[in-house]
C-alpha atoms as a PDB file:
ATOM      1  CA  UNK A   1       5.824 -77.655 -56.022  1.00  0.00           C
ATOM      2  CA  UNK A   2       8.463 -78.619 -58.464  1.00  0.00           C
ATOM      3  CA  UNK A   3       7.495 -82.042 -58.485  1.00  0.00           C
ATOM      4  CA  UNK A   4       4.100 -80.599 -58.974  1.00  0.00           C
ATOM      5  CA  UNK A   5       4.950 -78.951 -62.327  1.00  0.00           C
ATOM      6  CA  UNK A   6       6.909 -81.826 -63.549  1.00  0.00           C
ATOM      7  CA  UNK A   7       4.300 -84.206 -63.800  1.00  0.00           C
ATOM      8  CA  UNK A   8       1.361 -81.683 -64.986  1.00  0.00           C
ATOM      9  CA  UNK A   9       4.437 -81.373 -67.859  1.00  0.00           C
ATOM     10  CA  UNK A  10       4.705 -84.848 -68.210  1.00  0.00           C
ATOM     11  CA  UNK A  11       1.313 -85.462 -68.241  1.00  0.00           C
ATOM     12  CA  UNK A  12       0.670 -82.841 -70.622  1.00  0.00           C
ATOM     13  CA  UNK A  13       3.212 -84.203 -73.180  1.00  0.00           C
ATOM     14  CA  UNK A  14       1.733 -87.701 -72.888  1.00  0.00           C
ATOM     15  CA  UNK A  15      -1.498 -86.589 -74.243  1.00  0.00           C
ATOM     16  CA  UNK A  16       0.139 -84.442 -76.793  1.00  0.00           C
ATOM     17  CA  UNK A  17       2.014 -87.555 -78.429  1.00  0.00           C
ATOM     18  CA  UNK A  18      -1.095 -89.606 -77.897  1.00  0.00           C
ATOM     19  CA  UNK A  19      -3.669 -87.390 -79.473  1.00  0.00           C
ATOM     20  CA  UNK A  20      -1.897 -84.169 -80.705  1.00  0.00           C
ATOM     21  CA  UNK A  21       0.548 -86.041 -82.871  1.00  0.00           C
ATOM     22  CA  UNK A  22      -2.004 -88.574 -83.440  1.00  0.00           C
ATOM     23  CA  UNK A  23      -2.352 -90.531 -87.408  1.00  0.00           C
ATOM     24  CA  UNK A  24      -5.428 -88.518 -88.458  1.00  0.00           C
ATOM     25  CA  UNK A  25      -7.773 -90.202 -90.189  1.00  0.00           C
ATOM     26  CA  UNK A  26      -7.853 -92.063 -93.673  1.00  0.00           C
ATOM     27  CA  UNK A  27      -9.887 -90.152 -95.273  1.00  0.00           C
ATOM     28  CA  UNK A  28      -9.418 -89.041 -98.686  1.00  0.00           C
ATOM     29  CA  UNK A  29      -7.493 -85.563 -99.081  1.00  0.00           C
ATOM     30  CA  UNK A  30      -9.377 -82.411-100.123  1.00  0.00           C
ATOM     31  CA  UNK A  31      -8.792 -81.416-103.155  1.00  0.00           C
ATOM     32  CA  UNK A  32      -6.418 -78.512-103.530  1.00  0.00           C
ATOM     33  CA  UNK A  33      -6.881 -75.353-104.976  1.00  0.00           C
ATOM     34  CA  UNK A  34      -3.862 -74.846-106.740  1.00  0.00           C
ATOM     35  CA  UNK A  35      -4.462 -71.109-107.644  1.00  0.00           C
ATOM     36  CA  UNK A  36      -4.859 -70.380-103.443  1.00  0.00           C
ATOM     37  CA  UNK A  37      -1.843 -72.451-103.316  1.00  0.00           C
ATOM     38  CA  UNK A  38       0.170 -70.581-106.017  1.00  0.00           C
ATOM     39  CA  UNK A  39      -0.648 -67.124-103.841  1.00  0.00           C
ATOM     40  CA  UNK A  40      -0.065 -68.605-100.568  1.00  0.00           C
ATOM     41  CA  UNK A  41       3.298 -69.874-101.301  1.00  0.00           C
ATOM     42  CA  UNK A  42       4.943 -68.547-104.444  1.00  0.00           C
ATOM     43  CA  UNK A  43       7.124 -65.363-104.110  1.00  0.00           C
ATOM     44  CA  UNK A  44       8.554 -62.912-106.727  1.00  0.00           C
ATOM     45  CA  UNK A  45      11.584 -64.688-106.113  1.00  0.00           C
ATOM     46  CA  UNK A  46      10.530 -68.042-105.960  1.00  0.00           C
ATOM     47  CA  UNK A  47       7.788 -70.154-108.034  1.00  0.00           C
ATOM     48  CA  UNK A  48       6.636 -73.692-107.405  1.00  0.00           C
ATOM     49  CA  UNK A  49       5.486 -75.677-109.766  1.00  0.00           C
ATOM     50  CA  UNK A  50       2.008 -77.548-109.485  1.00  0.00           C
ATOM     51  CA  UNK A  51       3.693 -80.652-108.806  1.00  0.00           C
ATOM     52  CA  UNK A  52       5.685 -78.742-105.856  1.00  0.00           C
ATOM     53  CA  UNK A  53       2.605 -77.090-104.574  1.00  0.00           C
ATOM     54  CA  UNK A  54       0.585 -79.902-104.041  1.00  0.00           C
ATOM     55  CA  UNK A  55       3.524 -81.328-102.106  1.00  0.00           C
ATOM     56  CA  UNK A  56       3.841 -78.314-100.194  1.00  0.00           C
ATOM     57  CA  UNK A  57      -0.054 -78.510 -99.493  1.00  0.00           C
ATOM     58  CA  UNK A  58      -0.032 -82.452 -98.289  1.00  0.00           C
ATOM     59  CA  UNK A  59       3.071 -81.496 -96.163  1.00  0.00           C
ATOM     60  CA  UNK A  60       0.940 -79.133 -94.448  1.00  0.00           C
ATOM     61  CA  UNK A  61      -1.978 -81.423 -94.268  1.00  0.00           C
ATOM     62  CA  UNK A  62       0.462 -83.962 -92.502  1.00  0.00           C
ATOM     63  CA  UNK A  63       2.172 -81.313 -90.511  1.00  0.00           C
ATOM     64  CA  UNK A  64      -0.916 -80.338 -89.094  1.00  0.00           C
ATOM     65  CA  UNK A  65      -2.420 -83.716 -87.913  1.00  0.00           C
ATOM     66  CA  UNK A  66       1.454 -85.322 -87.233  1.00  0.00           C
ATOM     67  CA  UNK A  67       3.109 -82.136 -85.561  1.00  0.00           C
ATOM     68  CA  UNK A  68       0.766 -79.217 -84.749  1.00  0.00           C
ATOM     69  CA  UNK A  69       0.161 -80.593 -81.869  1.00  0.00           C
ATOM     70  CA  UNK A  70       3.477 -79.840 -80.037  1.00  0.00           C
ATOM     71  CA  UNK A  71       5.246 -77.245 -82.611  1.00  0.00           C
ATOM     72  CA  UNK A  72       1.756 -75.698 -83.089  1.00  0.00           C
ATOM     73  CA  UNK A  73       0.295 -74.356 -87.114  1.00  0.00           C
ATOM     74  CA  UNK A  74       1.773 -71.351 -86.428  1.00  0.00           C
ATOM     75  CA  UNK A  75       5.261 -72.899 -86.050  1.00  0.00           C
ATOM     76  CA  UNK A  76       6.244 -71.361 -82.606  1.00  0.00           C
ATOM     77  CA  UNK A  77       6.506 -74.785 -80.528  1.00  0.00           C
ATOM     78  CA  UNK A  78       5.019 -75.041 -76.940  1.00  0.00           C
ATOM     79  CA  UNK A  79       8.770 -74.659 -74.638  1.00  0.00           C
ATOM     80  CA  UNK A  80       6.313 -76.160 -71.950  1.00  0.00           C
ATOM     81  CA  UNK A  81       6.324 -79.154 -73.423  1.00  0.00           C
ATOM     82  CA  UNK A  82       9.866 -79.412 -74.556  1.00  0.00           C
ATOM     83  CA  UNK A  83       8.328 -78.727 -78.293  1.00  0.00           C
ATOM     84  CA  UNK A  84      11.078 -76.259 -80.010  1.00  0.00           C
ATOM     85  CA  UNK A  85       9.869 -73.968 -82.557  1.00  0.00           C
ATOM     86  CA  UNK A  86      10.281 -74.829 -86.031  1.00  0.00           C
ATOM     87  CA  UNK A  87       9.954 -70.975 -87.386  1.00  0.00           C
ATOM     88  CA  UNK A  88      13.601 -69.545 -87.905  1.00  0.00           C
ATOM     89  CA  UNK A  89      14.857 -72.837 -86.702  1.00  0.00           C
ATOM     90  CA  UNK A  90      18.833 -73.148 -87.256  1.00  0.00           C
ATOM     91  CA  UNK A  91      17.587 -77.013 -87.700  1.00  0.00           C
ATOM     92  CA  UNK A  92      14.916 -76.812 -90.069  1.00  0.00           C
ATOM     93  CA  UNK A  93      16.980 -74.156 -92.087  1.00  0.00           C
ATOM     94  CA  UNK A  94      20.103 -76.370 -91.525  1.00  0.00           C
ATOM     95  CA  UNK A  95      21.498 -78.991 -93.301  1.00  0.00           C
ATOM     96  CA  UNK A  96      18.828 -81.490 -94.692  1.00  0.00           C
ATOM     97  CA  UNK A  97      20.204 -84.401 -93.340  1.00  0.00           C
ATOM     98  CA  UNK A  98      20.099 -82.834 -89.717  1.00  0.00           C
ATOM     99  CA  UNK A  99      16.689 -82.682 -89.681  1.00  0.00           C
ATOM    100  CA  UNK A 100      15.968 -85.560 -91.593  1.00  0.00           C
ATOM    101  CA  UNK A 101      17.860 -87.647 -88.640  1.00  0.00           C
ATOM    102  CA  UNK A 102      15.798 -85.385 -85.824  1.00  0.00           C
ATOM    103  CA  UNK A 103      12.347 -86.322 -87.079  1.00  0.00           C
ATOM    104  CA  UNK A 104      13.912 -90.045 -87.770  1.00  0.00           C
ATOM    105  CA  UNK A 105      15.438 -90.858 -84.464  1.00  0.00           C
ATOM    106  CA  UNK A 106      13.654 -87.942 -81.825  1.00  0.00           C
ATOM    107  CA  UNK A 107      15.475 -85.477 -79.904  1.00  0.00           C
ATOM    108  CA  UNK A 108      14.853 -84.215 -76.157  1.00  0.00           C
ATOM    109  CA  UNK A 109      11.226 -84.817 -75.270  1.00  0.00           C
ATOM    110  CA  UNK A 110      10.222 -85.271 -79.071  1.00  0.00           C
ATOM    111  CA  UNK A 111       9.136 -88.999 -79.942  1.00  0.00           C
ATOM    112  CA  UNK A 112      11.145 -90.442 -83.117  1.00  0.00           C
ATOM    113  CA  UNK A 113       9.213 -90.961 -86.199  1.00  0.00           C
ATOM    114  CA  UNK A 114      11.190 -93.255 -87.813  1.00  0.00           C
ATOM    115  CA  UNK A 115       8.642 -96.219 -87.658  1.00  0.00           C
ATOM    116  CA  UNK A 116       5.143 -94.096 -87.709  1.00  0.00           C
ATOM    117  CA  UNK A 117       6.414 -92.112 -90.592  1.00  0.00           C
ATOM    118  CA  UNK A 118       7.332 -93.652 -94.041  1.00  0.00           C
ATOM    119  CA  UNK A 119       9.760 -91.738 -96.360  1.00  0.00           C
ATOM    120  CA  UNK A 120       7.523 -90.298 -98.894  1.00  0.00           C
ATOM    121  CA  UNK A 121       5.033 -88.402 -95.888  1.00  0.00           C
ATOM    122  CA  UNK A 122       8.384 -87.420 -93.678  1.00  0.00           C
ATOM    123  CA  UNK A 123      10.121 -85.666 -96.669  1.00  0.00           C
ATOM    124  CA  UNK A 124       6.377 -83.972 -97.513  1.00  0.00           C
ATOM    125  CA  UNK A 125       6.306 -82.979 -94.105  1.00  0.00           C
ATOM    126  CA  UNK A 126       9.972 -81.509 -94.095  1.00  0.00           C
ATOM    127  CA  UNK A 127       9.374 -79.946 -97.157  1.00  0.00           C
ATOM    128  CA  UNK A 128       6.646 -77.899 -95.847  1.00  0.00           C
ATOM    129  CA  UNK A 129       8.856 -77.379 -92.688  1.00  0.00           C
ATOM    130  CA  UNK A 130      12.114 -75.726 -94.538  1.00  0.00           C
ATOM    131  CA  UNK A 131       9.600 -73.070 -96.603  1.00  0.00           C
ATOM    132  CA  UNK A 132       6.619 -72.437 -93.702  1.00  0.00           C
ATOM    133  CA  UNK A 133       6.713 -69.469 -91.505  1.00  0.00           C
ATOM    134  CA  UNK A 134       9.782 -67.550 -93.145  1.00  0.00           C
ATOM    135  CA  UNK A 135      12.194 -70.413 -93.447  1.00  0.00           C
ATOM    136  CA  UNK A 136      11.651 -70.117 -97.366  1.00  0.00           C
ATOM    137  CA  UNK A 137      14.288 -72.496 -98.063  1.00  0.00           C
ATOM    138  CA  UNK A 138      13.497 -72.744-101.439  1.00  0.00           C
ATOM    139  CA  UNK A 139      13.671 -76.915-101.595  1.00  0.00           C
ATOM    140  CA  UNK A 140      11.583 -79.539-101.362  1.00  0.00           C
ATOM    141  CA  UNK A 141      12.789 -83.182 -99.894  1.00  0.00           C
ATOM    142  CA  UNK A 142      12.815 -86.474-101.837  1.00  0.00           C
ATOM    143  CA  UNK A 143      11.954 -89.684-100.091  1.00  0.00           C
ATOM    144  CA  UNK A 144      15.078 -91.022-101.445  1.00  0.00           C
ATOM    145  CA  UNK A 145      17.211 -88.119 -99.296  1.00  0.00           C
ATOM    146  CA  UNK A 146      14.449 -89.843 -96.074  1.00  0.00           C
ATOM    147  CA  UNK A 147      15.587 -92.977 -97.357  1.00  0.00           C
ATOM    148  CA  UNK A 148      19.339 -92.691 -97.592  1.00  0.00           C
ATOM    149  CA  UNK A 149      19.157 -90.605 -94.259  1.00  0.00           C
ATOM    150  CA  UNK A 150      17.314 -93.572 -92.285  1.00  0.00           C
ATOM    151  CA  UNK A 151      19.959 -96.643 -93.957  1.00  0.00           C
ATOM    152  CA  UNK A 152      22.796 -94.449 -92.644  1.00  0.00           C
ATOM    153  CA  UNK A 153      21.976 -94.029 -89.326  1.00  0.00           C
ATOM    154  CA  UNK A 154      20.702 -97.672 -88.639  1.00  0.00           C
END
């Protein structure tokens, strides 16, 4: 019966990497309302810019066609599949770098990014990561950190 469950969880996360963390398609982005932005994401103690909204908004947008698919929109993660949550996670609250190198290089059952991914998308994604859900963070990632992060490790 074990054996069982093992492989209906192994199967499962197969088709989660395959289609739930899939590239999504090419098509252009929609364009963003930055005023529903502003009142989804600005606090009274914190306000983006525009510039820092519309990153926030594309690291949604990537989140949800690169990551939803294990960690779920809401942020929760499926434990099924080995998919930690990313809401109040001591990682993606952490130190930058930390998660930077967990997205890079995988962890557990999560695939690494580091050659699917280029710098500017993983630090939009992040981004969104550190301030969705309650992390409110309060910073955004620059490809450079993604950059710097992925020459260290090598």
């Amino acid at each position: 019966m074990r054996l069982a469950m093992v492989k209906v969880q192994l199967s499962l996360l197969l088709v989660f990497m395959l289609f739930g963390c899939g590239q999504g398609s090419n098509a252009p982005a929609e364009p963003v309302d930055l005023v529903i932005a502003a009142q989804a994401w600005n606090t009274p103690d914190r306000q983006w810019s525009e510039a820092q909204l519309l990153q926030l908004v594309e690291g949604e947008r990537l989140y949800r066609k690169r990551c939803a698919g294990c960690h779920l929109s809401t942020g929760e993660g499926q434990l099924t599949l080995g998919a930690s949550a990313l809401k109040n996670s001591a990682v993606a609250k952490g130190p930058v770098n930390g998660l930077i190198t967990t997205v890079l290089f995988g962890r557990g059952t999560m695939p690494a990014f580091r050659t699917s991914l280029q710098d500017a998308d993983l630090a939009l994604v992040l981004s969104y990561v550190r301030n969705a859900w309650g992390n409110q963070q309060g910073d955004l990632i620059a490809a450079s950190e993604v950059a710097a992060a992925r020459v260290a490790t090598r």
